[in-house]
PDB file of C-alpha atoms in Angstrom:
ATOM      1  CA  MET A  17      74.936  18.939-153.664  1.00 70.00           C
ATOM      2  CA  TYR A  18      76.029  20.049-157.172  1.00 81.00           C
ATOM      3  CA  ASN A  19      79.963  19.735-157.946  1.00 88.00           C
ATOM      4  CA  ILE A  20      80.637  21.892-160.645  1.00 94.00           C
ATOM      5  CA  ALA A  21      84.297  22.108-162.392  1.00 96.00           C
ATOM      6  CA  VAL A  22      85.255  24.897-164.205  1.00 97.00           C
ATOM      7  CA  PHE A  23      88.558  25.132-166.386  1.00 97.00           C
ATOM      8  CA  ASP A  24      90.021  28.129-168.193  1.00 95.00           C
ATOM      9  CA  ARG A  25      93.361  29.430-168.988  1.00 93.00           C
ATOM     10  CA  ASN A  26      92.464  32.881-168.654  1.00 93.00           C
ATOM     11  CA  SER A  27      91.783  33.572-164.892  1.00 94.00           C
ATOM     12  CA  GLU A  28      89.111  36.598-165.575  1.00 94.00           C
ATOM     13  CA  HIS A  29      87.120  34.268-167.607  1.00 93.00           C
ATOM     14  CA  LEU A  30      87.088  31.536-165.018  1.00 95.00           C
ATOM     15  CA  LYS A  31      86.338  34.096-162.311  1.00 95.00           C
ATOM     16  CA  GLN A  32      83.232  35.528-164.314  1.00 95.00           C
ATOM     17  CA  ILE A  33      82.022  31.717-164.790  1.00 95.00           C
ATOM     18  CA  GLU A  34      82.269  31.121-161.074  1.00 94.00           C
ATOM     19  CA  ASN A  35      80.391  34.400-160.727  1.00 94.00           C
ATOM     20  CA  TYR A  36      77.542  33.288-162.695  1.00 94.00           C
ATOM     21  CA  ILE A  37      77.234  30.105-161.374  1.00 93.00           C
ATOM     22  CA  SER A  38      77.053  31.768-157.620  1.00 90.00           C
ATOM     23  CA  ALA A  39      74.792  34.568-158.902  1.00 87.00           C
ATOM     24  CA  PHE A  40      71.766  32.065-159.713  1.00 79.00           C
ATOM     25  CA  LEU A  41      72.600  29.032-157.671  1.00 81.00           C
ATOM     26  CA  PHE A  42      73.292  30.732-154.174  1.00 71.00           C
ATOM     27  CA  ASP A  43      69.353  30.685-153.300  1.00 71.00           C
ATOM     28  CA  GLU A  44      68.513  27.351-155.416  1.00 70.00           C
ATOM     29  CA  CYS A  45      70.602  24.718-154.070  1.00 72.00           C
ATOM     30  CA  GLU A  46      73.896  23.676-152.246  1.00 79.00           C
ATOM     31  CA  PHE A  47      76.736  23.539-154.751  1.00 86.00           C
ATOM     32  CA  LYS A  48      80.571  23.820-154.897  1.00 91.00           C
ATOM     33  CA  VAL A  49      83.026  25.287-157.577  1.00 95.00           C
ATOM     34  CA  TYR A  50      86.334  23.570-158.492  1.00 96.00           C
ATOM     35  CA  ARG A  51      88.471  26.270-160.364  1.00 96.00           C
ATOM     36  CA  PHE A  52      91.339  24.954-162.630  1.00 97.00           C
ATOM     37  CA  THR A  53      93.546  27.174-165.059  1.00 96.00           C
ATOM     38  CA  ASP A  54      95.896  24.005-166.035  1.00 96.00           C
ATOM     39  CA  GLU A  55      93.795  21.198-168.117  1.00 95.00           C
ATOM     40  CA  GLU A  56      96.689  18.312-166.400  1.00 96.00           C
ATOM     41  CA  LYS A  57      95.733  19.669-162.945  1.00 96.00           C
ATOM     42  CA  LEU A  58      92.090  19.327-163.951  1.00 96.00           C
ATOM     43  CA  LEU A  59      92.345  15.896-164.978  1.00 96.00           C
ATOM     44  CA  ASP A  60      94.526  14.697-161.924  1.00 95.00           C
ATOM     45  CA  PHE A  61      91.771  15.989-159.889  1.00 94.00           C
ATOM     46  CA  PHE A  62      89.244  14.331-162.042  1.00 91.00           C
ATOM     47  CA  GLU A  63      90.888  10.890-162.067  1.00 88.00           C
ATOM     48  CA  GLY A  64      92.288  11.192-158.305  1.00 89.00           C
ATOM     49  CA  SER A  65      89.824  12.852-156.338  1.00 85.00           C
ATOM     50  CA  ASP A  66      86.295  11.002-154.707  1.00 77.00           C
ATOM     51  CA  VAL A  67      84.394  14.097-155.636  1.00 82.00           C
ATOM     52  CA  ASN A  68      81.693  13.201-157.775  1.00 78.00           C
ATOM     53  CA  LEU A  69      81.284  16.034-160.705  1.00 87.00           C
ATOM     54  CA  ASP A  70      78.092  16.929-161.942  1.00 85.00           C
ATOM     55  CA  VAL A  71      79.243  19.315-164.554  1.00 93.00           C
ATOM     56  CA  ILE A  72      82.625  20.195-166.037  1.00 96.00           C
ATOM     57  CA  CYS A  73      82.858  23.709-167.904  1.00 96.00           C
ATOM     58  CA  LEU A  74      85.673  23.359-170.520  1.00 95.00           C
ATOM     59  CA  ASP A  75      87.527  26.428-172.366  1.00 93.00           C
ATOM     60  CA  ALA A  76      88.079  24.682-175.810  1.00 89.00           C
ATOM     61  CA  GLU A  77      90.161  25.884-178.413  1.00 83.00           C
ATOM     62  CA  LYS A  78      90.205  23.591-181.510  1.00 77.00           C
ATOM     63  CA  SER A  79      93.631  25.299-182.975  1.00 72.00           C
ATOM     64  CA  THR A  80      95.461  23.991-179.893  1.00 79.00           C
ATOM     65  CA  ASN A  81      93.273  21.363-178.835  1.00 81.00           C
ATOM     66  CA  THR A  82      92.803  22.724-175.370  1.00 84.00           C
ATOM     67  CA  GLY A  83      89.357  21.743-173.630  1.00 89.00           C
ATOM     68  CA  PHE A  84      89.086  19.033-176.311  1.00 92.00           C
ATOM     69  CA  TYR A  85      91.799  16.604-175.156  1.00 93.00           C
ATOM     70  CA  ALA A  86      90.398  16.856-171.176  1.00 94.00           C
ATOM     71  CA  ALA A  87      87.207  15.987-172.569  1.00 93.00           C
ATOM     72  CA  GLU A  88      88.661  13.169-174.438  1.00 92.00           C
ATOM     73  CA  GLN A  89      90.213  11.866-171.222  1.00 94.00           C
ATOM     74  CA  ILE A  90      87.184  12.205-169.292  1.00 92.00           C
ATOM     75  CA  ARG A  91      84.881  10.416-171.625  1.00 88.00           C
ATOM     76  CA  LYS A  92      87.402   7.568-171.349  1.00 86.00           C
ATOM     77  CA  VAL A  93      86.212   6.997-167.782  1.00 80.00           C
ATOM     78  CA  ASP A  94      83.086   8.859-167.334  1.00 80.00           C
ATOM     79  CA  VAL A  95      80.084   8.884-169.680  1.00 72.00           C
ATOM     80  CA  LYS A  96      77.773  10.562-167.227  1.00 72.00           C
ATOM     81  CA  VAL A  97      79.065  13.854-166.204  1.00 86.00           C
ATOM     82  CA  ASN A  98      77.773  16.963-168.103  1.00 91.00           C
ATOM     83  CA  ILE A  99      80.432  18.811-170.163  1.00 94.00           C
ATOM     84  CA  ILE A 100      79.589  22.367-171.424  1.00 95.00           C
ATOM     85  CA  PHE A 101      82.510  23.816-173.885  1.00 94.00           C
ATOM     86  CA  ILE A 102      82.869  27.501-173.636  1.00 94.00           C
ATOM     87  CA  THR A 103      84.974  29.267-176.731  1.00 88.00           C
ATOM     88  CA  SER A 104      85.724  31.586-179.345  1.00 84.00           C
ATOM     89  CA  ASP A 105      86.274  29.078-181.519  1.00 76.00           C
ATOM     90  CA  LEU A 106      83.130  28.043-183.477  1.00 74.00           C
ATOM     91  CA  ASN A 107      85.608  25.484-185.872  1.00 72.00           C
ATOM     92  CA  GLY A 108      85.604  23.236-182.752  1.00 66.00           C
ATOM     93  CA  LEU A 109      81.479  22.680-182.692  1.00 71.00           C
ATOM     94  CA  PRO A 110      81.845  19.019-184.141  1.00 71.00           C
ATOM     95  CA  LEU A 111      84.399  17.828-181.631  1.00 70.00           C
ATOM     96  CA  GLY A 112      81.234  18.960-179.166  1.00 70.00           C
ATOM     97  CA  TYR A 113      79.200  16.302-180.616  1.00 74.00           C
ATOM     98  CA  LYS A 114      81.825  13.619-180.712  1.00 80.00           C
ATOM     99  CA  PHE A 115      82.278  13.951-176.824  1.00 85.00           C
ATOM    100  CA  ASN A 116      78.437  14.319-176.486  1.00 84.00           C
ATOM    101  CA  ALA A 117      78.775  17.922-174.748  1.00 88.00           C
ATOM    102  CA  PHE A 118      75.811  19.061-173.322  1.00 90.00           C
ATOM    103  CA  ASP A 119      76.044  22.872-174.957  1.00 92.00           C
ATOM    104  CA  TYR A 120      78.499  24.743-176.788  1.00 90.00           C
ATOM    105  CA  LEU A 121      78.588  28.499-175.619  1.00 93.00           C
ATOM    106  CA  ILE A 122      80.435  31.308-177.516  1.00 92.00           C
ATOM    107  CA  LYS A 123      82.607  33.854-175.474  1.00 91.00           C
ATOM    108  CA  PRO A 124      81.983  36.438-174.327  1.00 92.00           C
ATOM    109  CA  VAL A 125      79.243  34.455-172.632  1.00 93.00           C
ATOM    110  CA  LYS A 126      76.407  36.394-171.240  1.00 93.00           C
ATOM    111  CA  LEU A 127      74.875  35.382-167.586  1.00 93.00           C
ATOM    112  CA  ASN A 128      71.311  34.994-169.449  1.00 93.00           C
ATOM    113  CA  GLU A 129      72.793  32.461-171.575  1.00 94.00           C
ATOM    114  CA  PHE A 130      74.729  30.489-168.997  1.00 93.00           C
ATOM    115  CA  ARG A 131      71.804  30.681-166.815  1.00 92.00           C
ATOM    116  CA  GLU A 132      69.799  29.186-169.375  1.00 93.00           C
ATOM    117  CA  THR A 133      71.922  26.193-170.116  1.00 93.00           C
ATOM    118  CA  ILE A 134      72.306  25.291-166.471  1.00 90.00           C
ATOM    119  CA  ASN A 135      68.856  25.512-165.778  1.00 88.00           C
ATOM    120  CA  ARG A 136      67.871  23.080-168.782  1.00 88.00           C
ATOM    121  CA  LEU A 137      70.603  20.783-167.869  1.00 86.00           C
ATOM    122  CA  PHE A 138      69.362  20.466-164.337  1.00 80.00           C
ATOM    123  CA  TYR A 139      65.832  20.222-165.851  1.00 76.00           C
ATOM    124  CA  TYR A 140      66.751  17.140-167.786  1.00 75.00           C
ATOM    125  CA  LYS A 141      68.589  15.453-164.944  1.00 69.00           C
ATOM    126  CA  GLN A 142      65.835  15.818-162.797  1.00 65.00           C
ATOM    127  CA  ASN A 143      63.146  14.256-165.536  1.00 63.00           C
ATOM    128  CA  SER A 144      65.145  12.016-167.245  1.00 59.00           C
ATOM    129  CA  ASN A 145      65.134   8.007-167.120  1.00 56.00           C
ATOM    130  CA  SER A 146      67.442   7.295-164.099  1.00 73.00           C
ATOM    131  CA  PHE A 147      70.422   5.411-164.216  1.00 80.00           C
ATOM    132  CA  PHE A 148      73.083   4.266-162.204  1.00 86.00           C
ATOM    133  CA  TYR A 149      76.783   4.222-163.316  1.00 84.00           C
ATOM    134  CA  ILE A 150      79.605   2.170-162.186  1.00 84.00           C
ATOM    135  CA  LYS A 151      83.302   2.020-163.016  1.00 78.00           C
ATOM    136  CA  ILE A 152      84.326  -1.635-163.295  1.00 76.00           C
ATOM    137  CA  ASN A 153      87.643  -2.459-164.706  1.00 77.00           C
ATOM    138  CA  GLY A 154      88.046   0.785-166.422  1.00 72.00           C
ATOM    139  CA  ASN A 155      84.682   0.348-168.131  1.00 74.00           C
ATOM    140  CA  ILE A 156      81.369   2.330-167.420  1.00 76.00           C
ATOM    141  CA  GLU A 157      78.680   0.229-166.481  1.00 82.00           C
ATOM    142  CA  ARG A 158      75.150   1.683-166.633  1.00 78.00           C
ATOM    143  CA  TYR A 159      72.131   0.039-164.747  1.00 86.00           C
ATOM    144  CA  SER A 160      68.625   1.341-164.307  1.00 82.00           C
ATOM    145  CA  GLU A 161      67.832   2.414-160.761  1.00 87.00           C
ATOM    146  CA  ASP A 162      64.268   0.466-161.051  1.00 83.00           C
ATOM    147  CA  THR A 163      66.183  -2.907-161.165  1.00 88.00           C
ATOM    148  CA  ILE A 164      68.548  -2.163-158.260  1.00 94.00           C
ATOM    149  CA  VAL A 165      66.832  -3.478-154.810  1.00 95.00           C
ATOM    150  CA  CYS A 166      69.525  -2.289-152.299  1.00 97.00           C
ATOM    151  CA  PHE A 167      73.185  -1.270-151.865  1.00 97.00           C
ATOM    152  CA  ALA A 168      75.052  -2.815-149.036  1.00 97.00           C
ATOM    153  CA  SER A 169      78.634  -1.413-147.872  1.00 95.00           C
ATOM    154  CA  THR A 170      81.383  -3.245-145.940  1.00 91.00           C
ATOM    155  CA  ALA A 171      84.565  -0.758-145.481  1.00 83.00           C
ATOM    156  CA  ARG A 172      84.959   0.835-148.781  1.00 84.00           C
ATOM    157  CA  LYS A 173      83.557  -2.044-150.864  1.00 92.00           C
ATOM    158  CA  VAL A 174      79.726  -1.728-151.770  1.00 95.00           C
ATOM    159  CA  THR A 175      77.684  -4.616-153.277  1.00 96.00           C
ATOM    160  CA  MET A 176      75.022  -3.505-155.439  1.00 96.00           C
ATOM    161  CA  TYR A 177      71.922  -6.136-155.419  1.00 96.00           C
ATOM    162  CA  THR A 178      69.595  -6.184-158.384  1.00 93.00           C
ATOM    163  CA  THR A 179      66.762  -7.974-159.594  1.00 89.00           C
ATOM    164  CA  ASP A 180      68.762 -10.257-161.745  1.00 86.00           C
ATOM    165  CA  ASP A 181      72.524 -10.157-160.044  1.00 90.00           C
ATOM    166  CA  SER A 182      75.018  -8.624-157.782  1.00 94.00           C
ATOM    167  CA  VAL A 183      77.845  -6.477-158.155  1.00 93.00           C
ATOM    168  CA  ASP A 184      80.945  -4.832-156.180  1.00 94.00           C
ATOM    169  CA  PHE A 185      82.466  -1.923-156.372  1.00 92.00           C
ATOM    170  CA  TYR A 186      84.594   0.718-154.465  1.00 89.00           C
ATOM    171  CA  ALA A 187      82.884   3.917-153.185  1.00 89.00           C
ATOM    172  CA  LYS A 188      81.336   5.158-149.920  1.00 90.00           C
ATOM    173  CA  LEU A 189      77.525   4.869-149.428  1.00 92.00           C
ATOM    174  CA  ASP A 190      77.472   8.702-149.007  1.00 90.00           C
ATOM    175  CA  GLU A 191      78.839   9.238-152.732  1.00 88.00           C
ATOM    176  CA  VAL A 192      76.263   6.214-154.024  1.00 91.00           C
ATOM    177  CA  MET A 193      73.581   8.266-152.180  1.00 90.00           C
ATOM    178  CA  GLU A 194      74.588  11.415-153.889  1.00 86.00           C
ATOM    179  CA  GLN A 195      73.822   9.666-157.399  1.00 84.00           C
ATOM    180  CA  LEU A 196      70.869   8.408-156.633  1.00 87.00           C
ATOM    181  CA  ASP A 197      66.642   9.673-156.871  1.00 81.00           C
ATOM    182  CA  LYS A 198      66.244  10.586-153.438  1.00 80.00           C
ATOM    183  CA  ALA A 199      62.486   9.905-153.955  1.00 76.00           C
ATOM    184  CA  ASN A 200      63.190   6.307-154.468  1.00 84.00           C
ATOM    185  CA  PHE A 201      66.287   5.225-152.721  1.00 91.00           C
ATOM    186  CA  LEU A 202      66.378   5.306-148.731  1.00 93.00           C
ATOM    187  CA  ARG A 203      69.270   5.431-146.430  1.00 94.00           C
ATOM    188  CA  ILE A 204      68.160   2.950-143.509  1.00 95.00           C
ATOM    189  CA  HIS A 205      71.594   2.089-141.957  1.00 95.00           C
ATOM    190  CA  GLN A 206      75.122   3.000-141.934  1.00 94.00           C
ATOM    191  CA  SER A 207      75.423   0.110-144.251  1.00 95.00           C
ATOM    192  CA  TYR A 208      72.367  -0.079-146.487  1.00 97.00           C
ATOM    193  CA  ILE A 209      70.385   1.756-148.800  1.00 97.00           C
ATOM    194  CA  VAL A 210      67.200   0.550-150.424  1.00 96.00           C
ATOM    195  CA  ASN A 211      64.806   0.868-153.176  1.00 93.00           C
ATOM    196  CA  ARG A 212      61.644   1.839-151.548  1.00 89.00           C
ATOM    197  CA  GLN A 213      59.803   0.062-154.823  1.00 85.00           C
ATOM    198  CA  HIS A 214      60.948  -3.308-153.429  1.00 90.00           C
ATOM    199  CA  VAL A 215      60.539  -2.757-149.899  1.00 90.00           C
ATOM    200  CA  VAL A 216      57.537  -5.362-148.747  1.00 88.00           C
ATOM    201  CA  ARG A 217      57.132  -4.583-144.910  1.00 88.00           C
ATOM    202  CA  ILE A 218      58.568  -2.516-142.450  1.00 89.00           C
ATOM    203  CA  GLU A 219      59.115  -3.665-138.591  1.00 83.00           C
ATOM    204  CA  LYS A 220      60.667  -1.685-135.666  1.00 78.00           C
ATOM    205  CA  LYS A 221      64.077  -2.832-136.226  1.00 88.00           C
ATOM    206  CA  GLN A 222      64.198  -4.415-139.839  1.00 92.00           C
ATOM    207  CA  LEU A 223      62.605  -4.221-143.259  1.00 92.00           C
ATOM    208  CA  LEU A 224      61.723  -7.052-145.473  1.00 92.00           C
ATOM    209  CA  LEU A 225      62.689  -6.856-149.289  1.00 93.00           C
ATOM    210  CA  ASP A 226      60.800  -8.721-152.059  1.00 89.00           C
ATOM    211  CA  ASN A 227      63.866 -10.621-152.936  1.00 90.00           C
ATOM    212  CA  GLU A 228      63.188 -11.976-148.877  1.00 90.00           C
ATOM    213  CA  ASP A 229      66.538 -10.385-147.354  1.00 92.00           C
ATOM    214  CA  LEU A 230      66.252  -8.928-144.250  1.00 94.00           C
ATOM    215  CA  LEU A 231      67.854  -5.730-143.527  1.00 96.00           C
ATOM    216  CA  PRO A 232      68.369  -3.720-139.855  1.00 95.00           C
ATOM    217  CA  ILE A 233      67.034  -0.459-139.450  1.00 95.00           C
ATOM    218  CA  SER A 234      69.189   2.303-137.534  1.00 93.00           C
ATOM    219  CA  LYS A 235      67.297   4.269-134.937  1.00 89.00           C
ATOM    220  CA  LYS A 236      68.464   7.161-136.652  1.00 90.00           C
ATOM    221  CA  TYR A 237      66.621   6.519-139.796  1.00 90.00           C
ATOM    222  CA  TYR A 238      63.591   4.611-138.606  1.00 88.00           C
ATOM    223  CA  ASP A 239      61.096   8.061-138.046  1.00 85.00           C
ATOM    224  CA  ASP A 240      61.932   9.267-141.239  1.00 82.00           C
ATOM    225  CA  LEU A 241      61.381   5.702-142.967  1.00 85.00           C
ATOM    226  CA  LYS A 242      58.313   5.637-141.264  1.00 80.00           C
ATOM    227  CA  LYS A 243      57.151   8.997-142.375  1.00 78.00           C
ATOM    228  CA  VAL A 244      57.925   8.227-146.075  1.00 76.00           C
ATOM    229  CA  PHE A 245      55.866   4.915-146.239  1.00 74.00           C
ATOM    230  CA  ASP A 246      52.815   6.375-144.079  1.00 69.00           C
ATOM    231  CA  ASN A 247      52.484   9.310-146.317  1.00 58.00           C
TER     232      ASN A 247
END
């Protein structure tokens, strides 16, 4: 599932970008578009929602600081989400680099230009080195997925066990799973996600990790888990 937010003060421009997204992602993957014509409402959603956004398309004008203000606030708490500026003002281009924008599209945006940007973004996401990001005490911490052994959940608290340490943070395991490389991370229980690279042995009802932890396997996940390791 890809979650995409689009902000544009002009509702017609907003609808155009939403139509572009639907035009070429409809048959490719699951996605949801969140539409905003108000910058503050976008920020309220970003800061208060449990939705993990993959892409934010921002209407940006340097003369009014529109869009760039939102990017500044977003980057204070999230270095991972991809930002695409959409503007008629080329003078703001240097700010795109300041906020590590993925791309800078000029209005009026053509469908083929927007498609090329999104396809390139998804390609990089799928082929780049994989990292897991956690917000702790207002700071964004980055961990290489290779060093993560497993995740354990109790209510809203998740503990991430790495090869060196453990870290507690607040999230749902479903939200954690959305960020991870599905080729390596497997759900084995309502309360556990494991990195297959650290699995030593699978038994009928439990699994042994290379840190010597034994974790339970739910019947719901056992068959799929066996298929992964039998192939």
